Amino acid sequence: MSKKTIITVATTGAWPKKKDNPNVPMTPAEIAEDVYACWKAGAAVAHLHMRDDEGNGTMDVNKFRQTVELLRKNHPDCDIVLNMTTSGDLNATDETRQLHLEELRPEMGSYDCGSMNWLNSSLFINHPKFLEELGTHMQEWGVKPEIEAFDPGMIANAAYYLKKGILKAPLHFQFCMGCANGIPGSMKNLVFMKETMESLCPGSTWSCFGVGHSAMEMLYGAVAMGGHIRVGMEDNVMYAKGQLAESNVQFVERAARVIREYGNEVATPDEARDILGLKK
């Protein structure tokens, strides 16, 4: 039986703007249509960020609500798993980082398991108190954490919160490879992240993405090593060297092609739910 590989599409992120790539979806209507198109191309999970009216990252619950309402109203056939960020604005408060999870109760939400310097220019703060509060609330609200790990220490943090009961097994990790000030994106480092996870949090599932020049190496590596993959313009506005991405669908179609050529099958949303232990 062929292995099922989950494709997550990260359509928007908090940073790239139209000046970086005019095809980055920004408004709730653009994001909803993009998610639907990516679902048709094979994405089982959509990782959602929102933008304010100036195009900056925002945790505005109204933007999340509008996007979900448009997706469900215009495309009731779309059963994609929604995975909402809790880190879409470095200036957001602990409260505004969680309001949309409490109201909308998506199946998944991001859980950035540690603090770090960000892009050599600012601080990405995930205070222990916030992580304890967020983990507790996610259990209460029925939202599965996607543990974003930018370095091995964040995997160790997840193991600590699992031991304390703040997180609940089985865990699901997203290895964020090649981000500035995080672990560089290479096969050697991906193997190290996977082995660290298996040692500290056995039984966990994992996915990864690579930023910039590491994107393709991480795509091939994830498929070959039995993981899952995230693609999209949150992480790369370039489809190839010297070529701007025309849409997020391009990334999803390429990932699906690699998965099938390797001999695996692209997981449907319901298959992803089974793999990730989500309630239907």
C-alpha atoms as an extended CHARMM CRD file, in Angstrom:
* protein
*
       280  EXT
         1         1  MET       CA              0.0000000000        0.0000000000        0.0000000000  PROA      1               0.0000000000
         2         2  SER       CA              1.3850000000        3.4010000000       -0.9830000000  PROA      2               0.0000000000
         3         3  LYS       CA              2.1790000000        5.9050000000        1.7510000000  PROA      3               0.0000000000
         4         4  LYS       CA             -0.0680000000        8.9410000000        2.0120000000  PROA      4               0.0000000000
         5         5  THR       CA              1.7450000000       12.2780000000        2.0410000000  PROA      5               0.0000000000
         6         6  ILE       CA             -0.0110000000       15.4220000000        3.2530000000  PROA      6               0.0000000000
         7         7  ILE       CA              0.4220000000       18.6810000000        1.3520000000  PROA      7               0.0000000000
         8         8  THR       CA             -0.0930000000       21.8260000000        3.4190000000  PROA      8               0.0000000000
         9         9  VAL       CA             -0.3760000000       25.0900000000        1.5130000000  PROA      9               0.0000000000
        10        10  ALA       CA              0.7450000000       28.2870000000        3.2450000000  PROA      10              0.0000000000
        11        11  THR       CA             -0.8420000000       30.8270000000        0.9530000000  PROA      11              0.0000000000
        12        12  THR       CA              0.0010000000       34.2090000000        2.3910000000  PROA      12              0.0000000000
        13        13  GLY       CA              2.1760000000       34.5540000000        5.4690000000  PROA      13              0.0000000000
        14        14  ALA       CA              2.7300000000       37.8380000000        7.2520000000  PROA      14              0.0000000000
        15        15  TRP       CA              5.5840000000       39.3130000000        5.2000000000  PROA      15              0.0000000000
        16        16  PRO       CA              5.5480000000       39.0590000000        1.3850000000  PROA      16              0.0000000000
        17        17  LYS       CA              3.5520000000       41.8030000000       -0.2940000000  PROA      17              0.0000000000
        18        18  LYS       CA              2.3250000000       42.5590000000       -3.7840000000  PROA      18              0.0000000000
        19        19  LYS       CA              5.5850000000       44.3980000000       -4.4740000000  PROA      19              0.0000000000
        20        20  ASP       CA              7.4280000000       41.1330000000       -3.8340000000  PROA      20              0.0000000000
        21        21  ASN       CA              5.0250000000       39.1140000000       -5.9500000000  PROA      21              0.0000000000
        22        22  PRO       CA              1.7560000000       40.5480000000       -7.2940000000  PROA      22              0.0000000000
        23        23  ASN       CA              0.1840000000       37.0830000000       -7.0360000000  PROA      23              0.0000000000
        24        24  VAL       CA              0.3220000000       36.8400000000       -3.2400000000  PROA      24              0.0000000000
        25        25  PRO       CA             -3.3050000000       36.6670000000       -2.0070000000  PROA      25              0.0000000000
        26        26  MET       CA             -4.0380000000       39.4140000000        0.5160000000  PROA      26              0.0000000000
        27        27  THR       CA             -7.7610000000       39.9670000000        1.0600000000  PROA      27              0.0000000000
        28        28  PRO       CA            -10.1760000000       37.4420000000        2.5810000000  PROA      28              0.0000000000
        29        29  ALA       CA            -11.7310000000       36.9510000000       -0.8660000000  PROA      29              0.0000000000
        30        30  GLU       CA             -8.3480000000       36.3510000000       -2.5130000000  PROA      30              0.0000000000
        31        31  ILE       CA             -7.2250000000       33.9580000000        0.2130000000  PROA      31              0.0000000000
        32        32  ALA       CA            -10.4810000000       31.9820000000        0.1570000000  PROA      32              0.0000000000
        33        33  GLU       CA            -10.3270000000       31.5200000000       -3.6230000000  PROA      33              0.0000000000
        34        34  ASP       CA             -6.6610000000       30.5880000000       -3.4590000000  PROA      34              0.0000000000
        35        35  VAL       CA             -7.3040000000       27.9730000000       -0.7710000000  PROA      35              0.0000000000
        36        36  TYR       CA            -10.0760000000       26.4470000000       -2.8850000000  PROA      36              0.0000000000
        37        37  ALA       CA             -7.8760000000       26.2670000000       -5.9730000000  PROA      37              0.0000000000
        38        38  CYS       CA             -5.0740000000       24.6650000000       -3.9470000000  PROA      38              0.0000000000
        39        39  TRP       CA             -7.5080000000       22.1290000000       -2.4780000000  PROA      39              0.0000000000
        40        40  LYS       CA             -8.5470000000       21.1190000000       -5.9840000000  PROA      40              0.0000000000
        41        41  ALA       CA             -4.8480000000       20.7070000000       -6.8470000000  PROA      41              0.0000000000
        42        42  GLY       CA             -4.2110000000       18.3550000000       -3.9180000000  PROA      42              0.0000000000
        43        43  ALA       CA             -3.6610000000       20.3830000000       -0.7320000000  PROA      43              0.0000000000
        44        44  ALA       CA             -5.2110000000       18.7050000000        2.3110000000  PROA      44              0.0000000000
        45        45  VAL       CA             -4.3640000000       21.4650000000        4.8210000000  PROA      45              0.0000000000
        46        46  ALA       CA             -4.4260000000       25.2530000000        4.4720000000  PROA      46              0.0000000000
        47        47  HSD       CA             -2.2390000000       27.2890000000        6.8300000000  PROA      47              0.0000000000
        48        48  LEU       CA             -3.9250000000       30.6850000000        7.1200000000  PROA      48              0.0000000000
        49        49  HSD       CA             -2.4660000000       34.1260000000        7.7710000000  PROA      49              0.0000000000
        50        50  MET       CA             -4.3800000000       37.3780000000        7.3960000000  PROA      50              0.0000000000
        51        51  ARG       CA             -3.4590000000       40.8840000000        6.2310000000  PROA      51              0.0000000000
        52        52  ASP       CA             -4.8680000000       44.2610000000        7.2080000000  PROA      52              0.0000000000
        53        53  ASP       CA             -6.0490000000       46.7930000000        4.6380000000  PROA      53              0.0000000000
        54        54  GLU       CA             -2.4680000000       48.0540000000        4.1940000000  PROA      54              0.0000000000
        55        55  GLY       CA             -1.1820000000       44.5560000000        3.4960000000  PROA      55              0.0000000000
        56        56  ASN       CA              0.5190000000       44.0470000000        6.8590000000  PROA      56              0.0000000000
        57        57  GLY       CA              0.1810000000       40.8740000000        8.9080000000  PROA      57              0.0000000000
        58        58  THR       CA             -2.7000000000       40.9810000000       11.3630000000  PROA      58              0.0000000000
        59        59  MET       CA             -4.4210000000       38.7700000000       13.9060000000  PROA      59              0.0000000000
        60        60  ASP       CA             -7.7630000000       40.5220000000       13.3250000000  PROA      60              0.0000000000
        61        61  VAL       CA            -10.4190000000       37.9290000000       14.0920000000  PROA      61              0.0000000000
        62        62  ASN       CA            -12.7500000000       39.6130000000       11.5970000000  PROA      62              0.0000000000
        63        63  LYS       CA            -10.3730000000       38.8570000000        8.7170000000  PROA      63              0.0000000000
        64        64  PHE       CA            -10.1910000000       35.2110000000        9.7150000000  PROA      64              0.0000000000
        65        65  ARG       CA            -13.9670000000       35.0390000000       10.0430000000  PROA      65              0.0000000000
        66        66  GLN       CA            -14.5610000000       36.6720000000        6.6530000000  PROA      66              0.0000000000
        67        67  THR       CA            -12.1490000000       34.2800000000        4.9480000000  PROA      67              0.0000000000
        68        68  VAL       CA            -13.7730000000       31.1880000000        6.4460000000  PROA      68              0.0000000000
        69        69  GLU       CA            -17.2770000000       32.4400000000        5.6760000000  PROA      69              0.0000000000
        70        70  LEU       CA            -16.3790000000       33.1620000000        2.0440000000  PROA      70              0.0000000000
        71        71  LEU       CA            -14.7390000000       29.7650000000        1.6210000000  PROA      71              0.0000000000
        72        72  ARG       CA            -17.7200000000       27.9110000000        3.0650000000  PROA      72              0.0000000000
        73        73  LYS       CA            -20.3410000000       29.9970000000        1.2930000000  PROA      73              0.0000000000
        74        74  ASN       CA            -18.7700000000       29.9620000000       -2.1710000000  PROA      74              0.0000000000
        75        75  HSD       CA            -17.2720000000       26.4680000000       -2.0240000000  PROA      75              0.0000000000
        76        76  PRO       CA            -19.3290000000       24.1960000000        0.2480000000  PROA      76              0.0000000000
        77        77  ASP       CA            -17.6590000000       21.1720000000       -1.3570000000  PROA      77              0.0000000000
        78        78  CYS       CA            -14.2380000000       22.1570000000        0.0130000000  PROA      78              0.0000000000
        79        79  ASP       CA            -13.3260000000       19.9370000000        2.9750000000  PROA      79              0.0000000000
        80        80  ILE       CA             -9.7550000000       21.1740000000        3.4090000000  PROA      80              0.0000000000
        81        81  VAL       CA             -8.3570000000       21.2020000000        6.9610000000  PROA      81              0.0000000000
        82        82  LEU       CA             -7.9660000000       24.7680000000        8.2140000000  PROA      82              0.0000000000
        83        83  ASN       CA             -4.8350000000       25.4930000000       10.2330000000  PROA      83              0.0000000000
        84        84  MET       CA             -4.7860000000       29.0650000000       11.5470000000  PROA      84              0.0000000000
        85        85  THR       CA             -1.6660000000       30.9020000000       12.6180000000  PROA      85              0.0000000000
        86        86  THR       CA             -1.2670000000       32.3160000000       16.1020000000  PROA      86              0.0000000000
        87        87  SER       CA              1.7790000000       34.3290000000       14.9880000000  PROA      87              0.0000000000
        88        88  GLY       CA              0.6520000000       36.6560000000       12.2330000000  PROA      88              0.0000000000
        89        89  ASP       CA              1.7380000000       39.9370000000       13.8330000000  PROA      89              0.0000000000
        90        90  LEU       CA              4.7720000000       40.4790000000       16.0490000000  PROA      90              0.0000000000
        91        91  ASN       CA              2.8930000000       43.2810000000       17.8460000000  PROA      91              0.0000000000
        92        92  ALA       CA             -0.1770000000       41.2060000000       18.6910000000  PROA      92              0.0000000000
        93        93  THR       CA             -1.0620000000       40.5580000000       22.3150000000  PROA      93              0.0000000000
        94        94  ASP       CA             -1.4000000000       37.1390000000       23.8940000000  PROA      94              0.0000000000
        95        95  GLU       CA             -5.1740000000       37.6300000000       23.7430000000  PROA      95              0.0000000000
        96        96  THR       CA             -5.4410000000       38.6800000000       20.1030000000  PROA      96              0.0000000000
        97        97  ARG       CA             -3.2630000000       35.7380000000       19.0910000000  PROA      97              0.0000000000
        98        98  GLN       CA             -5.9930000000       33.3980000000       20.3520000000  PROA      98              0.0000000000
        99        99  LEU       CA             -9.3510000000       35.0880000000       19.7680000000  PROA      99              0.0000000000
       100       100  HSD       CA             -9.8800000000       33.5540000000       16.3330000000  PROA      100             0.0000000000
       101       101  LEU       CA             -9.2000000000       30.0530000000       17.6710000000  PROA      101             0.0000000000
       102       102  GLU       CA            -11.7720000000       30.4920000000       20.4060000000  PROA      102             0.0000000000
       103       103  GLU       CA            -14.4340000000       31.8330000000       18.0420000000  PROA      103             0.0000000000
       104       104  LEU       CA            -13.8530000000       29.7970000000       14.8880000000  PROA      104             0.0000000000
       105       105  ARG       CA            -12.5030000000       26.5410000000       16.3740000000  PROA      105             0.0000000000
       106       106  PRO       CA            -10.3910000000       25.4740000000       13.3860000000  PROA      106             0.0000000000
       107       107  GLU       CA             -9.1520000000       21.9090000000       13.3460000000  PROA      107             0.0000000000
       108       108  MET       CA             -5.5420000000       23.0640000000       13.7380000000  PROA      108             0.0000000000
       109       109  GLY       CA             -3.5690000000       26.0930000000       14.8640000000  PROA      109             0.0000000000
       110       110  SER       CA              0.1270000000       26.9450000000       14.9070000000  PROA      110             0.0000000000
       111       111  TYR       CA              2.0870000000       26.5910000000       18.1410000000  PROA      111             0.0000000000
       112       112  ASP       CA              5.5270000000       28.2130000000       17.8560000000  PROA      112             0.0000000000
       113       113  CYS       CA              7.4080000000       26.4330000000       20.5960000000  PROA      113             0.0000000000
       114       114  GLY       CA              9.9870000000       29.0340000000       21.6000000000  PROA      114             0.0000000000
       115       115  SER       CA             11.3040000000       32.5600000000       21.1040000000  PROA      115             0.0000000000
       116       116  MET       CA             13.9710000000       33.6590000000       18.6360000000  PROA      116             0.0000000000
       117       117  ASN       CA             15.5280000000       36.5810000000       16.8150000000  PROA      117             0.0000000000
       118       118  TRP       CA             13.5070000000       37.2200000000       13.6660000000  PROA      118             0.0000000000
       119       119  LEU       CA             14.9830000000       38.0650000000       10.2680000000  PROA      119             0.0000000000
       120       120  ASN       CA             17.9730000000       39.7480000000       11.9400000000  PROA      120             0.0000000000
       121       121  SER       CA             15.7330000000       42.6950000000       12.7170000000  PROA      121             0.0000000000
       122       122  SER       CA             13.2650000000       41.9440000000       15.5270000000  PROA      122             0.0000000000
       123       123  LEU       CA             12.1850000000       39.4950000000       18.2200000000  PROA      123             0.0000000000
       124       124  PHE       CA              9.6670000000       36.6810000000       17.8680000000  PROA      124             0.0000000000
       125       125  ILE       CA              8.4570000000       36.1970000000       21.4270000000  PROA      125             0.0000000000
       126       126  ASN       CA              6.6610000000       33.0750000000       22.6190000000  PROA      126             0.0000000000
       127       127  HSD       CA              6.8520000000       33.4520000000       26.3800000000  PROA      127             0.0000000000
       128       128  PRO       CA              6.5180000000       30.2770000000       28.4830000000  PROA      128             0.0000000000
       129       129  LYS       CA              3.3980000000       31.7200000000       30.1080000000  PROA      129             0.0000000000
       130       130  PHE       CA              1.8300000000       32.2600000000       26.6710000000  PROA      130             0.0000000000
       131       131  LEU       CA              2.7330000000       28.7680000000       25.5080000000  PROA      131             0.0000000000
       132       132  GLU       CA              1.1760000000       27.2150000000       28.6080000000  PROA      132             0.0000000000
       133       133  GLU       CA             -1.9700000000       29.2890000000       28.1430000000  PROA      133             0.0000000000
       134       134  LEU       CA             -2.1910000000       28.5720000000       24.4130000000  PROA      134             0.0000000000
       135       135  GLY       CA             -1.6660000000       24.8300000000       24.8340000000  PROA      135             0.0000000000
       136       136  THR       CA             -4.3150000000       24.6440000000       27.5510000000  PROA      136             0.0000000000
       137       137  HSD       CA             -6.7940000000       26.6210000000       25.4560000000  PROA      137             0.0000000000
       138       138  MET       CA             -6.1660000000       24.5240000000       22.3480000000  PROA      138             0.0000000000
       139       139  GLN       CA             -7.0390000000       21.3860000000       24.2840000000  PROA      139             0.0000000000
       140       140  GLU       CA            -10.1590000000       23.0900000000       25.6580000000  PROA      140             0.0000000000
       141       141  TRP       CA            -11.2420000000       24.3360000000       22.2170000000  PROA      141             0.0000000000
       142       142  GLY       CA            -10.4870000000       21.1350000000       20.3220000000  PROA      142             0.0000000000
       143       143  VAL       CA             -7.7530000000       22.7090000000       18.1600000000  PROA      143             0.0000000000
       144       144  LYS       CA             -4.7560000000       20.4790000000       17.3950000000  PROA      144             0.0000000000
       145       145  PRO       CA             -1.4240000000       22.2940000000       17.7210000000  PROA      145             0.0000000000
       146       146  GLU       CA              0.9190000000       22.2730000000       14.7770000000  PROA      146             0.0000000000
       147       147  ILE       CA              4.2160000000       22.6800000000       16.6010000000  PROA      147             0.0000000000
       148       148  GLU       CA              6.4140000000       24.9420000000       14.5150000000  PROA      148             0.0000000000
       149       149  ALA       CA             10.0530000000       24.2240000000       15.3540000000  PROA      149             0.0000000000
       150       150  PHE       CA             12.6890000000       26.5870000000       13.9960000000  PROA      150             0.0000000000
       151       151  ASP       CA             15.5250000000       24.7940000000       15.7960000000  PROA      151             0.0000000000
       152       152  PRO       CA             16.0260000000       21.6000000000       17.8580000000  PROA      152             0.0000000000
       153       153  GLY       CA             15.5440000000       23.4590000000       21.1330000000  PROA      153             0.0000000000
       154       154  MET       CA             11.9160000000       24.0430000000       20.2410000000  PROA      154             0.0000000000
       155       155  ILE       CA             11.4350000000       20.2760000000       19.9450000000  PROA      155             0.0000000000
       156       156  ALA       CA             12.8310000000       19.9570000000       23.4680000000  PROA      156             0.0000000000
       157       157  ASN       CA             10.3870000000       22.6400000000       24.6040000000  PROA      157             0.0000000000
       158       158  ALA       CA              7.5250000000       20.6230000000       23.1160000000  PROA      158             0.0000000000
       159       159  ALA       CA              8.7050000000       17.5400000000       25.0200000000  PROA      159             0.0000000000
       160       160  TYR       CA              8.6510000000       19.5870000000       28.2320000000  PROA      160             0.0000000000
       161       161  TYR       CA              5.0940000000       20.8300000000       27.6250000000  PROA      161             0.0000000000
       162       162  LEU       CA              4.0110000000       17.2980000000       26.7120000000  PROA      162             0.0000000000
       163       163  LYS       CA              5.3570000000       16.0460000000       30.0380000000  PROA      163             0.0000000000
       164       164  LYS       CA              3.5010000000       18.8410000000       31.8670000000  PROA      164             0.0000000000
       165       165  GLY       CA              0.2190000000       18.0240000000       30.0910000000  PROA      165             0.0000000000
       166       166  ILE       CA              0.1060000000       21.3560000000       28.2560000000  PROA      166             0.0000000000
       167       167  LEU       CA              0.4220000000       19.4220000000       24.9930000000  PROA      167             0.0000000000
       168       168  LYS       CA             -1.1790000000       16.0590000000       24.3070000000  PROA      168             0.0000000000
       169       169  ALA       CA              0.2960000000       13.1620000000       22.3200000000  PROA      169             0.0000000000
       170       170  PRO       CA              0.5340000000       12.3460000000       19.5160000000  PROA      170             0.0000000000
       171       171  LEU       CA              2.2090000000       15.6150000000       18.5440000000  PROA      171             0.0000000000
       172       172  HSD       CA              2.5080000000       17.0230000000       15.0380000000  PROA      172             0.0000000000
       173       173  PHE       CA              5.5780000000       19.0820000000       14.1240000000  PROA      173             0.0000000000
       174       174  GLN       CA              6.2820000000       21.4980000000       11.3000000000  PROA      174             0.0000000000
       175       175  PHE       CA             10.0450000000       21.8000000000       10.8460000000  PROA      175             0.0000000000
       176       176  CYS       CA             10.7380000000       25.3450000000        9.6430000000  PROA      176             0.0000000000
       177       177  MET       CA             13.9730000000       25.0370000000        7.6980000000  PROA      177             0.0000000000
       178       178  GLY       CA             16.1290000000       27.8160000000        6.3060000000  PROA      178             0.0000000000
       179       179  CYS       CA             14.5000000000       30.7660000000        8.1010000000  PROA      179             0.0000000000
       180       180  ALA       CA             16.8540000000       33.5600000000        9.0910000000  PROA      180             0.0000000000
       181       181  ASN       CA             18.1290000000       32.8940000000       12.6380000000  PROA      181             0.0000000000
       182       182  GLY       CA             16.6620000000       29.3670000000       12.5950000000  PROA      182             0.0000000000
       183       183  ILE       CA             18.2850000000       26.0850000000       11.5990000000  PROA      183             0.0000000000
       184       184  PRO       CA             19.5700000000       26.1600000000        7.9930000000  PROA      184             0.0000000000
       185       185  GLY       CA             17.7050000000       24.0690000000        5.4600000000  PROA      185             0.0000000000
       186       186  SER       CA             19.8030000000       21.0300000000        4.5330000000  PROA      186             0.0000000000
       187       187  MET       CA             19.2950000000       17.2870000000        4.4690000000  PROA      187             0.0000000000
       188       188  LYS       CA             21.7870000000       16.8400000000        7.2900000000  PROA      188             0.0000000000
       189       189  ASN       CA             19.8130000000       19.2530000000        9.4570000000  PROA      189             0.0000000000
       190       190  LEU       CA             16.4560000000       17.7410000000        8.4910000000  PROA      190             0.0000000000
       191       191  VAL       CA             17.7070000000       14.2990000000        9.5410000000  PROA      191             0.0000000000
       192       192  PHE       CA             18.8810000000       15.8430000000       12.8180000000  PROA      192             0.0000000000
       193       193  MET       CA             15.4900000000       17.4670000000       13.4570000000  PROA      193             0.0000000000
       194       194  LYS       CA             13.6560000000       14.2190000000       12.7250000000  PROA      194             0.0000000000
       195       195  GLU       CA             15.9680000000       12.1860000000       14.9560000000  PROA      195             0.0000000000
       196       196  THR       CA             15.6290000000       14.7590000000       17.7620000000  PROA      196             0.0000000000
       197       197  MET       CA             11.8430000000       14.5510000000       17.5030000000  PROA      197             0.0000000000
       198       198  GLU       CA             11.8610000000       10.7540000000       17.5210000000  PROA      198             0.0000000000
       199       199  SER       CA             14.1090000000       10.7200000000       20.5910000000  PROA      199             0.0000000000
       200       200  LEU       CA             12.2080000000       13.3130000000       22.6190000000  PROA      200             0.0000000000
       201       201  CYS       CA              8.6410000000       12.9310000000       21.3140000000  PROA      201             0.0000000000
       202       202  PRO       CA              8.2910000000        9.3940000000       19.9360000000  PROA      202             0.0000000000
       203       203  GLY       CA              5.1650000000        8.6420000000       17.9510000000  PROA      203             0.0000000000
       204       204  SER       CA              4.8800000000       12.1610000000       16.5510000000  PROA      204             0.0000000000
       205       205  THR       CA              4.1030000000       13.0360000000       12.9420000000  PROA      205             0.0000000000
       206       206  TRP       CA              6.0220000000       15.7020000000       11.0620000000  PROA      206             0.0000000000
       207       207  SER       CA              6.0690000000       17.9720000000        8.0540000000  PROA      207             0.0000000000
       208       208  CYS       CA              8.6310000000       20.5000000000        6.8630000000  PROA      208             0.0000000000
       209       209  PHE       CA              9.2180000000       23.3720000000        4.5060000000  PROA      209             0.0000000000
       210       210  GLY       CA             12.3160000000       25.0880000000        3.1990000000  PROA      210             0.0000000000
       211       211  VAL       CA             12.7240000000       28.8010000000        2.6440000000  PROA      211             0.0000000000
       212       212  GLY       CA             14.4930000000       30.1110000000       -0.4580000000  PROA      212             0.0000000000
       213       213  HSD       CA             17.1420000000       27.9040000000       -2.0200000000  PROA      213             0.0000000000
       214       214  SER       CA             16.4180000000       25.0650000000        0.4320000000  PROA      214             0.0000000000
       215       215  ALA       CA             12.7990000000       24.6580000000       -0.7110000000  PROA      215             0.0000000000
       216       216  MET       CA             13.3400000000       21.8650000000       -3.2130000000  PROA      216             0.0000000000
       217       217  GLU       CA             15.8050000000       19.9830000000       -1.0230000000  PROA      217             0.0000000000
       218       218  MET       CA             13.2630000000       19.9690000000        1.7990000000  PROA      218             0.0000000000
       219       219  LEU       CA             10.4590000000       18.9030000000       -0.5600000000  PROA      219             0.0000000000
       220       220  TYR       CA             12.4330000000       15.9050000000       -1.7820000000  PROA      220             0.0000000000
       221       221  GLY       CA             13.7470000000       15.1980000000        1.7040000000  PROA      221             0.0000000000
       222       222  ALA       CA             10.3360000000       15.1950000000        3.3500000000  PROA      222             0.0000000000
       223       223  VAL       CA              8.9190000000       12.7670000000        0.8130000000  PROA      223             0.0000000000
       224       224  ALA       CA             11.9500000000       10.4530000000        0.9080000000  PROA      224             0.0000000000
       225       225  MET       CA             12.1230000000       10.4240000000        4.7220000000  PROA      225             0.0000000000
       226       226  GLY       CA              8.4420000000        9.6350000000        5.2400000000  PROA      226             0.0000000000
       227       227  GLY       CA              7.2770000000       13.0540000000        6.3510000000  PROA      227             0.0000000000
       228       228  HSD       CA              4.7860000000       15.5300000000        4.9550000000  PROA      228             0.0000000000
       229       229  ILE       CA              5.3850000000       18.8110000000        3.1250000000  PROA      229             0.0000000000
       230       230  ARG       CA              4.3430000000       22.4540000000        3.2750000000  PROA      230             0.0000000000
       231       231  VAL       CA              4.5840000000       24.7120000000        0.2370000000  PROA      231             0.0000000000
       232       232  GLY       CA              3.3810000000       28.1660000000       -0.7410000000  PROA      232             0.0000000000
       233       233  MET       CA              4.1000000000       31.8550000000       -1.0320000000  PROA      233             0.0000000000
       234       234  GLU       CA              4.3340000000       32.3800000000        2.7070000000  PROA      234             0.0000000000
       235       235  ASP       CA              7.7310000000       30.7080000000        2.4480000000  PROA      235             0.0000000000
       236       236  ASN       CA              8.7730000000       31.3870000000       -1.1630000000  PROA      236             0.0000000000
       237       237  VAL       CA              7.5570000000       34.0030000000       -3.6330000000  PROA      237             0.0000000000
       238       238  MET       CA              9.8460000000       32.4920000000       -6.2750000000  PROA      238             0.0000000000
       239       239  TYR       CA              8.7950000000       29.2800000000       -8.0000000000  PROA      239             0.0000000000
       240       240  ALA       CA             12.2870000000       28.7910000000       -9.3990000000  PROA      240             0.0000000000
       241       241  LYS       CA             15.4340000000       30.8770000000       -9.7510000000  PROA      241             0.0000000000
       242       242  GLY       CA             14.5090000000       34.0330000000      -11.6200000000  PROA      242             0.0000000000
       243       243  GLN       CA             10.8350000000       33.0100000000      -11.8520000000  PROA      243             0.0000000000
       244       244  LEU       CA              8.1100000000       34.5010000000       -9.6850000000  PROA      244             0.0000000000
       245       245  ALA       CA              5.3780000000       32.0930000000       -8.6500000000  PROA      245             0.0000000000
       246       246  GLU       CA              2.2250000000       32.5680000000      -10.6820000000  PROA      246             0.0000000000
       247       247  SER       CA              0.0590000000       31.1260000000       -7.9100000000  PROA      247             0.0000000000
       248       248  ASN       CA              0.1580000000       28.8450000000       -4.9210000000  PROA      248             0.0000000000
       249       249  VAL       CA             -1.3950000000       26.1760000000       -7.1110000000  PROA      249             0.0000000000
       250       250  GLN       CA              1.9680000000       25.8950000000       -8.8880000000  PROA      250             0.0000000000
       251       251  PHE       CA              3.6360000000       24.8420000000       -5.6470000000  PROA      251             0.0000000000
       252       252  VAL       CA              0.8980000000       22.3540000000       -4.7800000000  PROA      252             0.0000000000
       253       253  GLU       CA              0.9510000000       20.7920000000       -8.2450000000  PROA      253             0.0000000000
       254       254  ARG       CA              4.7250000000       20.3730000000       -8.0860000000  PROA      254             0.0000000000
       255       255  ALA       CA              4.5600000000       18.7970000000       -4.6430000000  PROA      255             0.0000000000
       256       256  ALA       CA              1.8340000000       16.4190000000       -5.8100000000  PROA      256             0.0000000000
       257       257  ARG       CA              3.9240000000       15.4650000000       -8.8300000000  PROA      257             0.0000000000
       258       258  VAL       CA              6.9980000000       14.7370000000       -6.6960000000  PROA      258             0.0000000000
       259       259  ILE       CA              4.9350000000       12.6680000000       -4.2620000000  PROA      259             0.0000000000
       260       260  ARG       CA              3.4260000000       10.5550000000       -7.0240000000  PROA      260             0.0000000000
       261       261  GLU       CA              6.6970000000       10.1370000000       -8.8990000000  PROA      261             0.0000000000
       262       262  TYR       CA              8.2900000000        8.8560000000       -5.6950000000  PROA      262             0.0000000000
       263       263  GLY       CA              5.5480000000        6.2350000000       -5.4560000000  PROA      263             0.0000000000
       264       264  ASN       CA              3.4690000000        7.7730000000       -2.6850000000  PROA      264             0.0000000000
       265       265  GLU       CA             -0.0910000000        9.0630000000       -2.8710000000  PROA      265             0.0000000000
       266       266  VAL       CA             -1.3040000000       12.5790000000       -2.1150000000  PROA      266             0.0000000000
       267       267  ALA       CA             -3.4110000000       12.4750000000        1.0420000000  PROA      267             0.0000000000
       268       268  THR       CA             -6.9770000000       13.7240000000        0.8700000000  PROA      268             0.0000000000
       269       269  PRO       CA             -8.2370000000       15.9610000000        3.6940000000  PROA      269             0.0000000000
       270       270  ASP       CA             -9.9800000000       13.0210000000        5.3700000000  PROA      270             0.0000000000
       271       271  GLU       CA             -6.8350000000       10.9080000000        5.0710000000  PROA      271             0.0000000000
       272       272  ALA       CA             -4.8910000000       13.7950000000        6.5970000000  PROA      272             0.0000000000
       273       273  ARG       CA             -7.3790000000       13.8590000000        9.4630000000  PROA      273             0.0000000000
       274       274  ASP       CA             -6.7460000000       10.1790000000       10.1040000000  PROA      274             0.0000000000
       275       275  ILE       CA             -2.9560000000       10.6310000000        9.9850000000  PROA      275             0.0000000000
       276       276  LEU       CA             -3.0330000000       13.6800000000       12.2740000000  PROA      276             0.0000000000
       277       277  GLY       CA             -5.6420000000       12.3060000000       14.6880000000  PROA      277             0.0000000000
       278       278  LEU       CA             -8.1580000000       15.0620000000       14.0550000000  PROA      278             0.0000000000
       279       279  LYS       CA            -11.7950000000       14.6820000000       15.0210000000  PROA      279             0.0000000000
       280       280  LYS       CA            -14.1510000000       14.5550000000       12.0450000000  PROA      280             0.0000000000
